[in-house]
XYZ file of C-alpha atoms in Angstrom:
481
model
C -87.981 -80.265 -123.203
C -88.846 -83.556 -121.676
C -86.109 -86.279 -121.835
C -86.980 -89.737 -123.594
C -85.945 -91.178 -120.032
C -88.704 -89.429 -117.990
C -91.851 -91.365 -118.941
C -92.314 -95.191 -118.265
C -91.206 -97.857 -120.550
C -91.781 -101.316 -120.419
C -88.800 -103.863 -119.578
C -90.067 -106.025 -122.254
C -89.357 -103.466 -124.814
C -86.465 -101.726 -123.324
C -84.643 -104.793 -122.190
C -86.008 -108.481 -122.473
C -88.004 -108.918 -125.783
C -86.888 -109.531 -129.063
C -87.198 -106.785 -131.872
C -89.252 -109.170 -134.128
C -91.731 -109.672 -131.682
C -91.564 -106.276 -130.630
C -92.744 -105.050 -133.897
C -95.707 -108.123 -134.321
C -96.870 -105.712 -131.791
C -96.314 -101.993 -132.580
C -98.179 -99.624 -133.763
C -96.543 -99.954 -137.761
C -97.975 -103.448 -137.548
C -101.151 -102.931 -136.187
C -102.015 -99.888 -137.910
C -100.463 -101.348 -142.017
C -102.507 -104.210 -140.758
C -105.805 -102.454 -140.786
C -105.389 -100.566 -144.128
C -104.054 -104.044 -145.590
C -107.566 -105.540 -144.652
C -109.298 -102.546 -145.652
C -107.993 -103.588 -148.861
C -108.786 -107.293 -148.895
C -111.967 -106.358 -148.226
C -112.436 -103.902 -151.107
C -111.035 -106.549 -153.443
C -113.004 -109.463 -152.881
C -115.937 -106.805 -153.037
C -115.587 -105.773 -156.039
C -114.728 -109.523 -157.333
C -117.879 -109.910 -156.282
C -119.887 -107.162 -157.911
C -119.788 -104.224 -155.953
C -118.623 -101.179 -158.262
C -114.812 -100.144 -156.723
C -112.106 -99.249 -159.329
C -108.516 -100.553 -159.687
C -107.694 -97.345 -159.211
C -109.759 -96.881 -155.903
C -107.513 -100.200 -154.716
C -104.321 -99.039 -156.229
C -104.674 -95.671 -154.425
C -105.189 -97.777 -151.363
C -102.191 -99.733 -151.769
C -100.198 -96.781 -152.190
C -100.564 -95.276 -148.337
C -100.871 -98.855 -147.025
C -97.895 -98.477 -144.698
C -97.286 -94.680 -145.081
C -99.462 -93.776 -141.633
C -99.711 -90.557 -140.271
C -99.399 -91.289 -136.320
C -99.925 -87.290 -135.491
C -102.686 -86.870 -137.190
C -104.351 -90.415 -136.332
C -104.046 -89.237 -132.731
C -105.516 -86.051 -133.197
C -108.408 -87.102 -135.051
C -108.708 -89.612 -131.950
C -109.170 -86.735 -129.523
C -111.750 -85.443 -131.521
C -114.033 -88.709 -131.942
C -112.834 -90.728 -129.115
C -112.841 -93.992 -131.568
C -109.314 -95.107 -132.847
C -110.835 -97.202 -135.891
C -112.735 -94.019 -137.256
C -109.382 -92.052 -136.348
C -107.613 -94.237 -138.563
C -110.554 -94.227 -141.579
C -110.562 -90.737 -141.802
C -106.753 -90.501 -142.190
C -106.455 -93.205 -144.494
C -109.600 -91.215 -146.523
C -107.438 -87.804 -146.462
C -104.506 -89.938 -147.742
C -106.737 -91.840 -150.634
C -109.574 -89.155 -151.754
C -110.633 -91.203 -154.755
C -111.092 -94.416 -152.358
C -112.623 -92.316 -149.440
C -115.799 -93.633 -150.330
C -114.900 -97.131 -150.434
C -113.105 -97.511 -147.164
C -113.945 -99.841 -144.506
C -117.594 -100.308 -146.332
C -119.997 -102.814 -144.438
C -117.581 -103.172 -141.568
C -117.400 -102.500 -138.037
C -114.921 -101.501 -135.682
C -114.052 -105.362 -135.343
C -113.406 -106.543 -138.678
C -110.248 -104.875 -138.707
C -109.363 -104.872 -134.671
C -110.036 -108.306 -134.430
C -108.532 -109.705 -137.779
C -105.807 -108.149 -137.221
C -105.226 -109.401 -133.591
C -105.551 -112.665 -135.308
C -103.006 -111.523 -137.706
C -100.089 -111.056 -134.966
C -101.135 -113.615 -132.845
C -100.836 -116.382 -135.756
C -97.481 -114.683 -136.341
C -96.403 -114.449 -133.168
C -97.411 -117.871 -132.379
C -95.280 -118.817 -135.615
C -91.989 -116.796 -134.000
C -92.323 -118.631 -130.806
C -92.531 -122.243 -132.132
C -89.194 -122.545 -133.295
C -87.783 -121.051 -130.366
C -89.432 -123.757 -128.228
C -87.499 -126.216 -130.652
C -84.434 -124.948 -130.466
C -84.262 -125.322 -126.564
C -85.714 -128.616 -126.872
C -83.019 -129.401 -129.169
C -80.291 -127.634 -126.876
C -81.451 -129.461 -123.864
C -81.428 -133.108 -126.214
C -78.283 -132.753 -126.516
C -77.236 -131.979 -123.225
C -79.706 -135.054 -122.535
C -77.230 -137.098 -124.713
C -73.786 -135.652 -123.826
C -74.590 -136.731 -120.057
C -77.125 -139.968 -119.819
C -75.104 -141.915 -117.999
C -73.435 -139.326 -115.380
C -75.147 -140.046 -112.219
C -76.217 -137.716 -110.039
C -77.908 -137.495 -106.676
C -81.913 -137.771 -107.083
C -83.927 -135.398 -105.055
C -87.801 -135.783 -103.575
C -89.031 -133.410 -100.905
C -85.916 -131.881 -101.379
C -84.247 -134.349 -99.342
C -81.274 -136.714 -101.407
C -83.033 -139.783 -102.896
C -81.986 -142.303 -104.890
C -79.239 -141.808 -107.855
C -80.823 -140.315 -111.387
C -78.557 -139.452 -114.099
C -77.917 -135.518 -115.400
C -79.655 -136.509 -118.641
C -82.395 -138.213 -117.096
C -83.229 -135.449 -115.255
C -82.734 -133.173 -118.453
C -85.452 -135.547 -120.185
C -87.869 -134.219 -117.587
C -87.387 -130.814 -118.215
C -87.823 -132.156 -121.925
C -90.886 -133.456 -121.371
C -92.501 -130.678 -120.362
C -91.551 -128.546 -123.213
C -93.166 -130.809 -125.526
C -96.026 -130.500 -124.527
C -95.692 -126.898 -124.565
C -94.321 -126.960 -128.425
C -97.667 -129.609 -128.606
C -100.280 -126.919 -127.346
C -98.688 -124.161 -128.879
C -98.802 -125.854 -132.151
C -102.355 -126.592 -131.959
C -103.412 -122.747 -131.045
C -101.498 -121.894 -134.047
C -103.221 -124.612 -135.986
C -106.747 -123.824 -134.866
C -106.538 -120.133 -135.255
C -109.268 -119.010 -137.829
C -109.756 -115.424 -139.365
C -112.655 -113.248 -137.884
C -113.712 -112.845 -141.759
C -116.657 -110.332 -142.743
C -119.462 -110.626 -140.063
C -120.650 -107.491 -139.730
C -121.962 -105.563 -136.260
C -123.321 -108.278 -134.462
C -122.139 -111.145 -136.379
C -125.023 -111.533 -138.405
C -123.529 -110.145 -141.598
C -126.613 -107.847 -141.876
C -124.930 -105.142 -143.343
C -123.115 -106.912 -146.318
C -126.111 -108.679 -146.881
C -127.592 -105.268 -148.220
C -124.626 -104.367 -149.688
C -125.446 -107.817 -151.978
C -129.230 -107.106 -152.001
C -129.645 -110.168 -150.363
C -127.611 -112.728 -152.069
C -126.661 -114.492 -149.003
C -124.333 -116.611 -150.993
C -121.921 -113.417 -151.982
C -122.198 -112.728 -148.661
C -120.636 -116.070 -147.863
C -117.768 -116.211 -150.286
C -116.772 -112.390 -149.647
C -115.948 -113.971 -145.742
C -114.256 -116.638 -147.643
C -112.362 -114.946 -150.205
C -111.290 -112.253 -147.174
C -110.303 -114.731 -145.029
C -107.878 -116.745 -147.799
C -106.835 -113.348 -148.447
C -105.499 -113.062 -144.656
C -103.887 -116.210 -145.151
C -106.476 -118.511 -142.873
C -107.732 -121.704 -144.360
C -111.245 -121.387 -142.637
C -112.970 -118.268 -140.763
C -114.640 -119.073 -137.652
C -118.723 -119.941 -138.327
C -120.216 -118.260 -135.998
C -119.033 -114.848 -134.063
C -120.297 -111.944 -132.275
C -119.377 -108.929 -132.749
C -115.739 -110.122 -131.638
C -114.370 -113.677 -132.303
C -114.848 -115.279 -128.881
C -112.212 -114.340 -126.365
C -111.913 -118.132 -125.661
C -109.473 -118.185 -128.306
C -107.217 -116.544 -126.264
C -108.222 -118.056 -123.286
C -106.682 -121.098 -125.187
C -103.498 -118.782 -126.154
C -102.486 -117.423 -122.987
C -103.304 -120.406 -121.387
C -100.841 -121.835 -123.886
C -98.378 -119.341 -123.064
C -99.027 -119.729 -119.096
C -98.737 -123.496 -119.328
C -94.785 -122.874 -120.897
C -94.379 -120.142 -118.266
C -94.764 -123.264 -115.491
C -92.445 -125.469 -117.771
C -89.584 -122.147 -117.418
C -90.020 -121.790 -114.346
C -89.380 -125.086 -113.050
C -86.474 -126.089 -114.801
C -85.058 -122.714 -114.056
C -85.733 -123.480 -110.139
C -84.031 -126.773 -110.778
C -81.032 -125.189 -112.462
C -80.635 -122.759 -109.342
C -80.995 -125.176 -107.000
C -78.309 -127.217 -108.736
C -75.627 -124.265 -109.428
C -76.454 -123.592 -105.268
C -74.842 -127.454 -104.840
C -72.288 -126.302 -107.434
C -73.112 -129.385 -109.689
C -74.225 -127.422 -112.788
C -74.258 -123.808 -113.855
C -75.541 -121.819 -116.173
C -72.987 -119.708 -118.625
C -71.025 -116.912 -116.668
C -69.085 -114.603 -119.506
C -65.556 -113.701 -118.244
C -66.751 -110.299 -117.301
C -69.884 -110.587 -115.650
C -70.266 -109.364 -112.450
C -72.124 -111.756 -109.913
C -72.503 -109.443 -107.009
C -72.082 -105.830 -106.333
C -70.448 -106.225 -102.875
C -69.479 -110.419 -102.784
C -66.713 -110.786 -105.767
C -66.835 -114.162 -105.747
C -70.128 -114.798 -106.298
C -71.517 -116.304 -109.518
C -75.457 -115.631 -109.359
C -77.409 -117.455 -111.948
C -78.564 -114.336 -113.010
C -80.457 -115.935 -116.446
C -82.295 -118.301 -114.962
C -83.963 -115.938 -112.601
C -84.713 -114.036 -115.266
C -86.682 -116.422 -116.599
C -88.428 -117.352 -113.547
C -89.697 -113.728 -113.021
C -91.159 -113.740 -116.805
C -92.240 -117.082 -116.268
C -94.116 -115.968 -113.144
C -95.554 -113.287 -114.874
C -96.751 -115.152 -117.828
C -98.538 -117.791 -115.147
C -100.413 -114.570 -113.785
C -101.587 -113.401 -116.993
C -104.172 -116.541 -117.809
C -106.604 -115.054 -115.202
C -107.033 -111.897 -117.048
C -107.750 -113.741 -120.065
C -109.821 -116.177 -118.508
C -111.912 -113.275 -116.440
C -112.217 -111.320 -119.636
C -113.793 -113.918 -121.666
C -116.182 -114.572 -118.947
C -117.656 -111.501 -118.541
C -117.759 -110.709 -122.909
C -121.768 -110.354 -122.107
C -124.077 -111.427 -125.065
C -122.670 -109.871 -128.330
C -119.940 -108.088 -126.546
C -118.475 -105.820 -124.285
C -115.530 -103.166 -124.554
C -114.111 -103.716 -121.102
C -111.845 -106.434 -122.897
C -110.133 -103.599 -124.952
C -107.626 -102.302 -122.564
C -107.109 -105.385 -120.770
C -106.043 -107.006 -124.040
C -103.858 -104.419 -125.194
C -101.804 -105.503 -122.142
C -102.568 -109.254 -121.496
C -101.843 -109.740 -125.482
C -98.752 -108.409 -125.580
C -97.227 -109.011 -122.880
C -97.881 -112.659 -122.533
C -96.091 -112.962 -126.548
C -93.289 -110.440 -124.960
C -92.801 -112.398 -122.185
C -92.344 -115.884 -123.663
C -90.417 -114.306 -126.278
C -87.450 -112.964 -124.027
C -87.960 -116.042 -121.300
C -86.986 -118.128 -124.337
C -84.787 -116.794 -125.781
C -83.209 -116.448 -122.047
C -83.814 -120.399 -121.882
C -81.996 -120.971 -125.388
C -78.680 -118.976 -124.030
C -78.713 -121.141 -120.702
C -79.543 -124.291 -122.436
C -76.491 -123.348 -125.452
C -74.018 -123.195 -122.316
C -74.878 -125.205 -119.307
C -71.688 -126.145 -117.438
C -71.516 -129.407 -115.677
C -69.104 -130.321 -112.518
C -68.811 -134.134 -112.482
C -66.330 -134.206 -109.546
C -68.337 -131.445 -107.674
C -71.631 -134.369 -108.299
C -69.134 -137.430 -107.367
C -68.219 -135.795 -103.969
C -71.753 -135.180 -103.286
C -72.917 -138.629 -104.167
C -70.135 -139.896 -102.066
C -71.669 -138.253 -98.789
C -75.184 -139.828 -99.194
C -73.904 -142.949 -101.680
C -72.875 -145.361 -98.335
C -76.361 -144.770 -96.889
C -77.869 -145.736 -100.085
C -75.952 -148.771 -100.871
C -76.504 -150.241 -97.110
C -79.041 -152.496 -98.975
C -76.902 -154.069 -101.226
C -74.009 -154.626 -98.873
C -76.631 -156.582 -96.498
C -77.873 -158.574 -99.938
C -74.236 -159.166 -101.187
C -73.431 -160.599 -97.096
C -76.180 -162.881 -97.301
C -75.494 -164.572 -100.488
C -72.048 -165.041 -99.238
C -73.371 -167.053 -96.038
C -74.415 -164.112 -93.281
C -77.529 -163.800 -91.191
C -79.658 -161.027 -92.814
C -80.771 -160.074 -89.089
C -77.342 -159.826 -88.019
C -76.021 -157.943 -91.054
C -78.491 -155.569 -90.615
C -77.932 -154.736 -86.912
C -73.960 -154.469 -87.457
C -74.875 -152.240 -90.263
C -77.784 -149.995 -88.224
C -75.034 -149.062 -85.952
C -72.141 -148.344 -88.128
C -74.802 -146.005 -89.986
C -75.590 -144.143 -86.947
C -72.187 -144.068 -86.322
C -71.437 -142.194 -89.363
C -74.451 -140.236 -89.560
C -73.108 -139.058 -86.126
C -70.258 -137.714 -88.060
C -71.600 -136.106 -90.824
C -74.525 -134.070 -88.448
C -72.734 -133.308 -85.298
C -69.025 -132.997 -86.184
C -69.248 -131.907 -89.900
C -67.369 -134.240 -91.057
C -67.289 -136.643 -94.397
C -69.559 -139.740 -94.608
C -67.162 -142.620 -93.244
C -69.536 -145.370 -93.337
C -67.677 -147.381 -96.212
C -64.132 -147.299 -93.743
C -66.286 -148.290 -90.923
C -67.488 -151.058 -93.388
C -63.867 -151.994 -94.243
C -62.594 -152.104 -90.608
C -65.342 -153.984 -89.152
C -64.167 -157.865 -89.542
C -67.840 -159.284 -90.120
C -67.722 -157.623 -93.468
C -64.467 -159.750 -94.476
C -66.498 -161.747 -97.262
C -67.319 -158.701 -99.446
C -64.344 -156.023 -98.903
C -63.090 -157.072 -102.397
C -66.370 -156.570 -103.772
C -67.015 -153.172 -101.995
C -66.139 -150.643 -104.779
C -68.422 -152.418 -107.076
C -71.360 -152.068 -104.398
C -70.524 -148.472 -104.578
C -70.051 -148.362 -108.217
C -72.503 -145.118 -108.468
C -73.165 -146.337 -112.020
C -75.293 -149.604 -110.484
C -77.703 -147.086 -108.229
C -79.251 -144.933 -111.798
C -81.180 -147.963 -113.010
C -82.740 -147.755 -116.521
C -82.339 -143.999 -116.876
C -79.337 -144.424 -119.586
C -81.670 -146.514 -121.543
C -84.574 -144.386 -120.537
C -82.892 -141.215 -122.150
C -82.015 -143.138 -125.728
C -85.406 -144.017 -125.591
C -87.025 -140.788 -125.005
C -85.100 -138.743 -126.868
C -85.430 -141.357 -130.302
C -89.420 -142.142 -129.558
C -90.531 -138.639 -128.588
C -88.144 -135.759 -128.590
C -86.874 -136.174 -132.205
C -90.511 -137.187 -133.545
C -91.621 -133.597 -132.831
C -87.857 -131.817 -133.638
C -88.472 -133.317 -137.578
C -91.116 -131.183 -137.642
C -88.561 -128.231 -137.490
C -85.783 -129.669 -139.522
C -84.621 -126.131 -141.132
C -84.627 -124.521 -137.838
C -82.496 -126.878 -135.841
C -80.013 -126.925 -138.492
C -79.511 -123.069 -138.312
C -79.504 -122.571 -134.556
C -77.231 -119.644 -133.822
C -75.908 -118.622 -130.391
C -78.435 -116.667 -128.640
C -76.324 -113.521 -127.216
C -78.193 -111.598 -124.340
C -78.450 -108.055 -124.709
C -78.708 -107.189 -120.883
């Protein structure tokens, strides 16, 4: 007897993604939507005059969710055609409706329209997750908007910024992702009823050449499916450019997640900031003291997968010859599902991180103290000049003292003692009483605090206002693994 543990399971479903997102890409969702589309087609055809009875439609509705997956799999082994396999199984369950199931349609009627419905529902699930992360980071940015911290360029200490201002850099990227995903959602249309190569020829025959009725059929099915408009033209499929835009937006989201979580990993290594760490959590199997940033690492791993999926979607669209080729099918089964499942998992993990970020101000202050004396030399020179000193003499004095202090740090591993050297040098006596003010880290952060307030008010809150109900009811995310 084969154990359930002897076959491959995707970690996206067994470990990471939510049940809600998994359901959207499940067989039950897919094939029950196929049946729903057959019902909508029959309803629309009946409303436009075809001989379809209420009893036939009622029979189909009664069996919409009762799918015999075993029978369908057996049919597909015989026919090598997934849609016809399900047509046959559905027809056996609905003998009265059998003659009108899939009437005038091609396989892509159910396949592509179902994909578009699932993509729509998946975007509707992801967008509030993005908004929730934005909200939590906004709160974090405001809380720490004035907390000075070393800035870095080239991964080397640079002019100070604040913890909140740095969080706004992450926020800005996520705002762009929300905009891109929302645009994808708003731009989505239904494939509608287009026939084998998109010309609607089969439906024109059904309606005896009445093009107005065919156009109305297209619109009615589109509206029944919950879309405002159908795509004006299609080949056999809707343009795979749609997939490129959506997977592109997910890949772009992946870059934002990776950037933010890479920053968190660097800050964790400096012990300045930390993701949540549970009391029973183990950081390392060997080094018991470790507090590894495993959530941020997971986000980076999932984000890299999201980024790589873009080339799949792009190449699939590029190779859809003429009205379509079937080499898109297997690829899209992987790319679309894994794109959304990965994004769902990464966002849930990122939300957990954003809800529990821990800042260590004392460590930050200690790290600043190692670098700030060097950064303050220009301010010291300016203060001496104002007190009547010679700029060139002061510059040389500071240069010599800085070199000596640097040697203490680099060659002897000691703390930066430049300030003590300045205090002890009689030359700087005129400004000794100003040194504490000159060395106040808050005077080195420019308009960072004001920038946080302005950015949150002018840009972040505008987006969050679109998700008022979401941000009112954000729950604390608990990760299963």
